[in-house]
PDB file of C-alpha atoms in Angstrom:
ATOM      1  CA  UNK A 523      -0.014  -0.120  -0.190  1.00  0.00           C
ATOM      2  CA  UNK A 524       2.759   2.302   1.070  1.00  0.00           C
ATOM      3  CA  UNK A 525       4.604   1.516  -2.314  1.00  0.00           C
ATOM      4  CA  UNK A 526       1.672   2.521  -4.546  1.00  0.00           C
ATOM      5  CA  UNK A 527       1.283   5.842  -2.844  1.00  0.00           C
ATOM      6  CA  UNK A 528       5.026   6.492  -3.324  1.00  0.00           C
ATOM      7  CA  UNK A 529       4.975   5.775  -7.134  1.00  0.00           C
ATOM      8  CA  UNK A 530       1.692   8.082  -7.593  1.00  0.00           C
ATOM      9  CA  UNK A 531       3.599  10.950  -5.876  1.00  0.00           C
ATOM     10  CA  UNK A 532       6.640  10.699  -8.021  1.00  0.00           C
ATOM     11  CA  UNK A 533       4.474  10.562 -11.108  1.00  0.00           C
ATOM     12  CA  UNK A 534       2.439  13.648 -10.160  1.00  0.00           C
ATOM     13  CA  UNK A 535       5.741  15.474  -9.679  1.00  0.00           C
ATOM     14  CA  UNK A 536       6.948  14.634 -13.087  1.00  0.00           C
ATOM     15  CA  UNK A 537       3.944  15.948 -14.685  1.00  0.00           C
ATOM     16  CA  UNK A 538       4.449  19.247 -16.864  1.00  0.00           C
ATOM     17  CA  UNK A 539       2.879  22.288 -15.105  1.00  0.00           C
ATOM     18  CA  UNK A 540      -0.238  23.623 -16.415  1.00  0.00           C
ATOM     19  CA  UNK A 541       1.356  27.360 -16.183  1.00  0.00           C
ATOM     20  CA  UNK A 542       2.737  28.473 -19.647  1.00  0.00           C
ATOM     21  CA  UNK A 543       6.126  29.983 -19.101  1.00  0.00           C
ATOM     22  CA  UNK A 544       7.402  32.574 -21.578  1.00  0.00           C
ATOM     23  CA  UNK A 545      10.721  31.842 -22.993  1.00  0.00           C
ATOM     24  CA  UNK A 546      13.750  34.041 -21.765  1.00  0.00           C
ATOM     25  CA  UNK A 547      14.580  35.512 -25.176  1.00  0.00           C
ATOM     26  CA  UNK A 548      11.090  35.863 -26.690  1.00  0.00           C
ATOM     27  CA  UNK A 549      10.124  39.385 -27.731  1.00  0.00           C
ATOM     28  CA  UNK A 550       6.960  40.976 -27.541  1.00  0.00           C
ATOM     29  CA  UNK A 551       5.599  43.070 -30.578  1.00  0.00           C
ATOM     30  CA  UNK A 552       3.900  46.217 -29.577  1.00  0.00           C
ATOM     31  CA  UNK A 553       3.195  49.345 -31.674  1.00  0.00           C
ATOM     32  CA  UNK A 554       1.877  51.618 -29.049  1.00  0.00           C
ATOM     33  CA  UNK A 555       3.022  52.040 -25.355  1.00  0.00           C
ATOM     34  CA  UNK A 556       3.856  54.024 -22.305  1.00  0.00           C
ATOM     35  CA  UNK A 557       7.194  55.560 -20.998  1.00  0.00           C
ATOM     36  CA  UNK A 558       7.690  56.190 -17.391  1.00  0.00           C
ATOM     37  CA  UNK A 559      10.135  58.562 -16.382  1.00  0.00           C
ATOM     38  CA  UNK A 560      11.226  58.606 -12.629  1.00  0.00           C
ATOM     39  CA  UNK A 561      13.612  61.590 -11.929  1.00  0.00           C
ATOM     40  CA  UNK A 562      14.977  61.876  -8.403  1.00  0.00           C
ATOM     41  CA  UNK A 563      17.782  63.795  -7.049  1.00  0.00           C
ATOM     42  CA  UNK A 564      19.886  60.846  -7.157  1.00  0.00           C
ATOM     43  CA  UNK A 565      19.066  58.882 -10.314  1.00  0.00           C
ATOM     44  CA  UNK A 566      16.718  58.744 -13.320  1.00  0.00           C
ATOM     45  CA  UNK A 567      14.699  55.639 -13.735  1.00  0.00           C
ATOM     46  CA  UNK A 568      12.854  54.863 -17.055  1.00  0.00           C
ATOM     47  CA  UNK A 569      10.416  52.010 -17.716  1.00  0.00           C
ATOM     48  CA  UNK A 570       8.934  51.308 -21.059  1.00  0.00           C
ATOM     49  CA  UNK A 571       5.616  49.276 -20.863  1.00  0.00           C
ATOM     50  CA  UNK A 572       2.656  47.944 -23.105  1.00  0.00           C
ATOM     51  CA  UNK A 573      -0.710  49.560 -22.872  1.00  0.00           C
ATOM     52  CA  UNK A 574      -2.032  47.087 -20.274  1.00  0.00           C
ATOM     53  CA  UNK A 575       1.352  47.804 -17.887  1.00  0.00           C
ATOM     54  CA  UNK A 576       3.469  44.896 -18.706  1.00  0.00           C
ATOM     55  CA  UNK A 577       7.270  46.008 -18.780  1.00  0.00           C
ATOM     56  CA  UNK A 578       9.017  45.736 -22.071  1.00  0.00           C
ATOM     57  CA  UNK A 579      12.140  47.221 -21.115  1.00  0.00           C
ATOM     58  CA  UNK A 580      13.677  49.615 -18.390  1.00  0.00           C
ATOM     59  CA  UNK A 581      16.803  51.356 -17.794  1.00  0.00           C
ATOM     60  CA  UNK A 582      18.507  53.665 -15.134  1.00  0.00           C
ATOM     61  CA  UNK A 583      21.524  55.780 -15.340  1.00  0.00           C
ATOM     62  CA  UNK A 584      23.579  53.221 -13.184  1.00  0.00           C
ATOM     63  CA  UNK A 585      23.007  50.451 -15.693  1.00  0.00           C
ATOM     64  CA  UNK A 586      24.175  52.723 -18.560  1.00  0.00           C
ATOM     65  CA  UNK A 587      27.137  53.114 -16.554  1.00  0.00           C
ATOM     66  CA  UNK A 588      27.359  56.155 -14.558  1.00  0.00           C
ATOM     67  CA  UNK A 589      28.286  56.067 -10.676  1.00  0.00           C
ATOM     68  CA  UNK A 590      27.815  58.440  -7.778  1.00  0.00           C
ATOM     69  CA  UNK A 591      26.762  62.075  -8.466  1.00  0.00           C
ATOM     70  CA  UNK A 592      26.918  61.693 -12.140  1.00  0.00           C
ATOM     71  CA  UNK A 593      23.632  59.598 -12.197  1.00  0.00           C
ATOM     72  CA  UNK A 594      21.690  62.725 -11.296  1.00  0.00           C
ATOM     73  CA  UNK A 595      22.763  64.854 -14.291  1.00  0.00           C
ATOM     74  CA  UNK A 596      20.706  65.838 -17.343  1.00  0.00           C
ATOM     75  CA  UNK A 597      23.393  63.925 -19.672  1.00  0.00           C
ATOM     76  CA  UNK A 598      23.039  60.555 -17.710  1.00  0.00           C
ATOM     77  CA  UNK A 599      19.189  60.856 -18.273  1.00  0.00           C
ATOM     78  CA  UNK A 600      19.704  61.547 -21.871  1.00  0.00           C
ATOM     79  CA  UNK A 601      21.728  58.553 -22.400  1.00  0.00           C
ATOM     80  CA  UNK A 602      19.710  56.445 -20.263  1.00  0.00           C
ATOM     81  CA  UNK A 603      16.852  57.186 -22.428  1.00  0.00           C
ATOM     82  CA  UNK A 604      18.714  56.650 -25.704  1.00  0.00           C
ATOM     83  CA  UNK A 605      19.762  53.224 -24.569  1.00  0.00           C
ATOM     84  CA  UNK A 606      16.480  52.225 -23.347  1.00  0.00           C
ATOM     85  CA  UNK A 607      14.781  53.248 -26.740  1.00  0.00           C
ATOM     86  CA  UNK A 608      17.501  51.382 -28.691  1.00  0.00           C
ATOM     87  CA  UNK A 609      16.433  48.168 -26.974  1.00  0.00           C
ATOM     88  CA  UNK A 610      12.799  48.973 -27.443  1.00  0.00           C
ATOM     89  CA  UNK A 611      12.537  49.752 -31.155  1.00  0.00           C
ATOM     90  CA  UNK A 612      13.618  46.095 -31.692  1.00  0.00           C
ATOM     91  CA  UNK A 613      10.135  45.133 -30.613  1.00  0.00           C
ATOM     92  CA  UNK A 614       8.313  47.569 -33.058  1.00  0.00           C
ATOM     93  CA  UNK A 615       7.351  50.286 -30.647  1.00  0.00           C
ATOM     94  CA  UNK A 616       6.105  53.460 -32.667  1.00  0.00           C
ATOM     95  CA  UNK A 617       3.935  55.650 -30.382  1.00  0.00           C
ATOM     96  CA  UNK A 618       4.186  56.478 -26.806  1.00  0.00           C
ATOM     97  CA  UNK A 619       2.501  58.429 -24.081  1.00  0.00           C
ATOM     98  CA  UNK A 620       5.109  59.759 -21.677  1.00  0.00           C
ATOM     99  CA  UNK A 621       4.303  59.747 -17.754  1.00  0.00           C
ATOM    100  CA  UNK A 622       7.039  61.932 -15.796  1.00  0.00           C
ATOM    101  CA  UNK A 623       7.335  61.533 -11.961  1.00  0.00           C
ATOM    102  CA  UNK A 624       9.755  63.256  -9.794  1.00  0.00           C
ATOM    103  CA  UNK A 625      11.834  66.636  -9.239  1.00  0.00           C
ATOM    104  CA  UNK A 626      15.370  65.822 -10.317  1.00  0.00           C
ATOM    105  CA  UNK A 627      17.403  67.400 -13.150  1.00  0.00           C
ATOM    106  CA  UNK A 628      16.789  64.610 -15.772  1.00  0.00           C
ATOM    107  CA  UNK A 629      13.233  65.211 -16.501  1.00  0.00           C
ATOM    108  CA  UNK A 630      13.800  67.498 -19.325  1.00  0.00           C
ATOM    109  CA  UNK A 631      16.574  66.220 -20.822  1.00  0.00           C
ATOM    110  CA  UNK A 632      15.052  62.626 -21.050  1.00  0.00           C
ATOM    111  CA  UNK A 633      11.846  63.956 -22.682  1.00  0.00           C
ATOM    112  CA  UNK A 634      14.186  65.797 -25.560  1.00  0.00           C
ATOM    113  CA  UNK A 635      15.862  62.602 -26.142  1.00  0.00           C
ATOM    114  CA  UNK A 636      12.596  60.615 -26.476  1.00  0.00           C
ATOM    115  CA  UNK A 637      11.417  63.000 -28.919  1.00  0.00           C
ATOM    116  CA  UNK A 638      14.797  62.971 -30.943  1.00  0.00           C
ATOM    117  CA  UNK A 639      14.651  59.313 -31.075  1.00  0.00           C
ATOM    118  CA  UNK A 640      12.064  58.816 -33.804  1.00  0.00           C
ATOM    119  CA  UNK A 641       9.148  57.671 -31.785  1.00  0.00           C
ATOM    120  CA  UNK A 642       5.685  59.398 -31.819  1.00  0.00           C
ATOM    121  CA  UNK A 643       5.186  61.106 -28.753  1.00  0.00           C
ATOM    122  CA  UNK A 644       1.240  61.256 -28.225  1.00  0.00           C
ATOM    123  CA  UNK A 645       1.241  62.901 -24.707  1.00  0.00           C
ATOM    124  CA  UNK A 646       3.235  64.158 -22.115  1.00  0.00           C
ATOM    125  CA  UNK A 647       1.858  63.945 -18.381  1.00  0.00           C
ATOM    126  CA  UNK A 648       3.454  65.017 -15.005  1.00  0.00           C
ATOM    127  CA  UNK A 649       2.490  62.636 -12.256  1.00  0.00           C
ATOM    128  CA  UNK A 650       4.439  64.118  -9.576  1.00  0.00           C
ATOM    129  CA  UNK A 651       2.942  63.346  -6.034  1.00  0.00           C
ATOM    130  CA  UNK A 652       2.186  66.833  -4.455  1.00  0.00           C
ATOM    131  CA  UNK A 653       1.485  66.811  -0.769  1.00  0.00           C
ATOM    132  CA  UNK A 654      -1.694  68.423   0.338  1.00  0.00           C
ATOM    133  CA  UNK A 655      -2.561  69.162   3.980  1.00  0.00           C
ATOM    134  CA  UNK A 656       0.402  67.285   5.344  1.00  0.00           C
ATOM    135  CA  UNK A 657       0.941  65.420   8.311  1.00  0.00           C
ATOM    136  CA  UNK A 658      -0.854  66.073  11.686  1.00  0.00           C
ATOM    137  CA  UNK A 659       1.134  68.435  13.741  1.00  0.00           C
ATOM    138  CA  UNK A 660       2.686  67.528  17.176  1.00  0.00           C
ATOM    139  CA  UNK A 661       0.565  68.695  19.985  1.00  0.00           C
ATOM    140  CA  UNK A 662       1.473  71.799  21.913  1.00  0.00           C
ATOM    141  CA  UNK A 663       4.216  71.433  24.646  1.00  0.00           C
ATOM    142  CA  UNK A 664       2.801  72.501  28.006  1.00  0.00           C
ATOM    143  CA  UNK A 665       5.514  73.469  30.431  1.00  0.00           C
TER     144      UNK A 665
END
């Protein structure tokens, strides 16, 4: 009886999984997508997604090769955008919506590099979070 249960368990573990996995090198063809630019004081992060939000490619100033305080420069943001767009153009991307977040110095130069890359920019939207009301103040100290 115990031998039968062992054989069924081992046979079940060898069965192929029902979840279909995507191959590592497969490329997704999309014609329209979104480009998210997050520009902080220390770095510039760029993500390119399809319209449903699945990331196609991403890049950062550190990935391009900049280190330390050079990551926060407008030149690093420009090179990051050029590098990311070069990888995405292989997937057939032609039209993009741009969503910018943050207050770093790389915002403008990243958008200019995107416009100069040959992709059609449909819209540019600023999604920088703005505090309203703030946190509750401390209670008044009584001495």
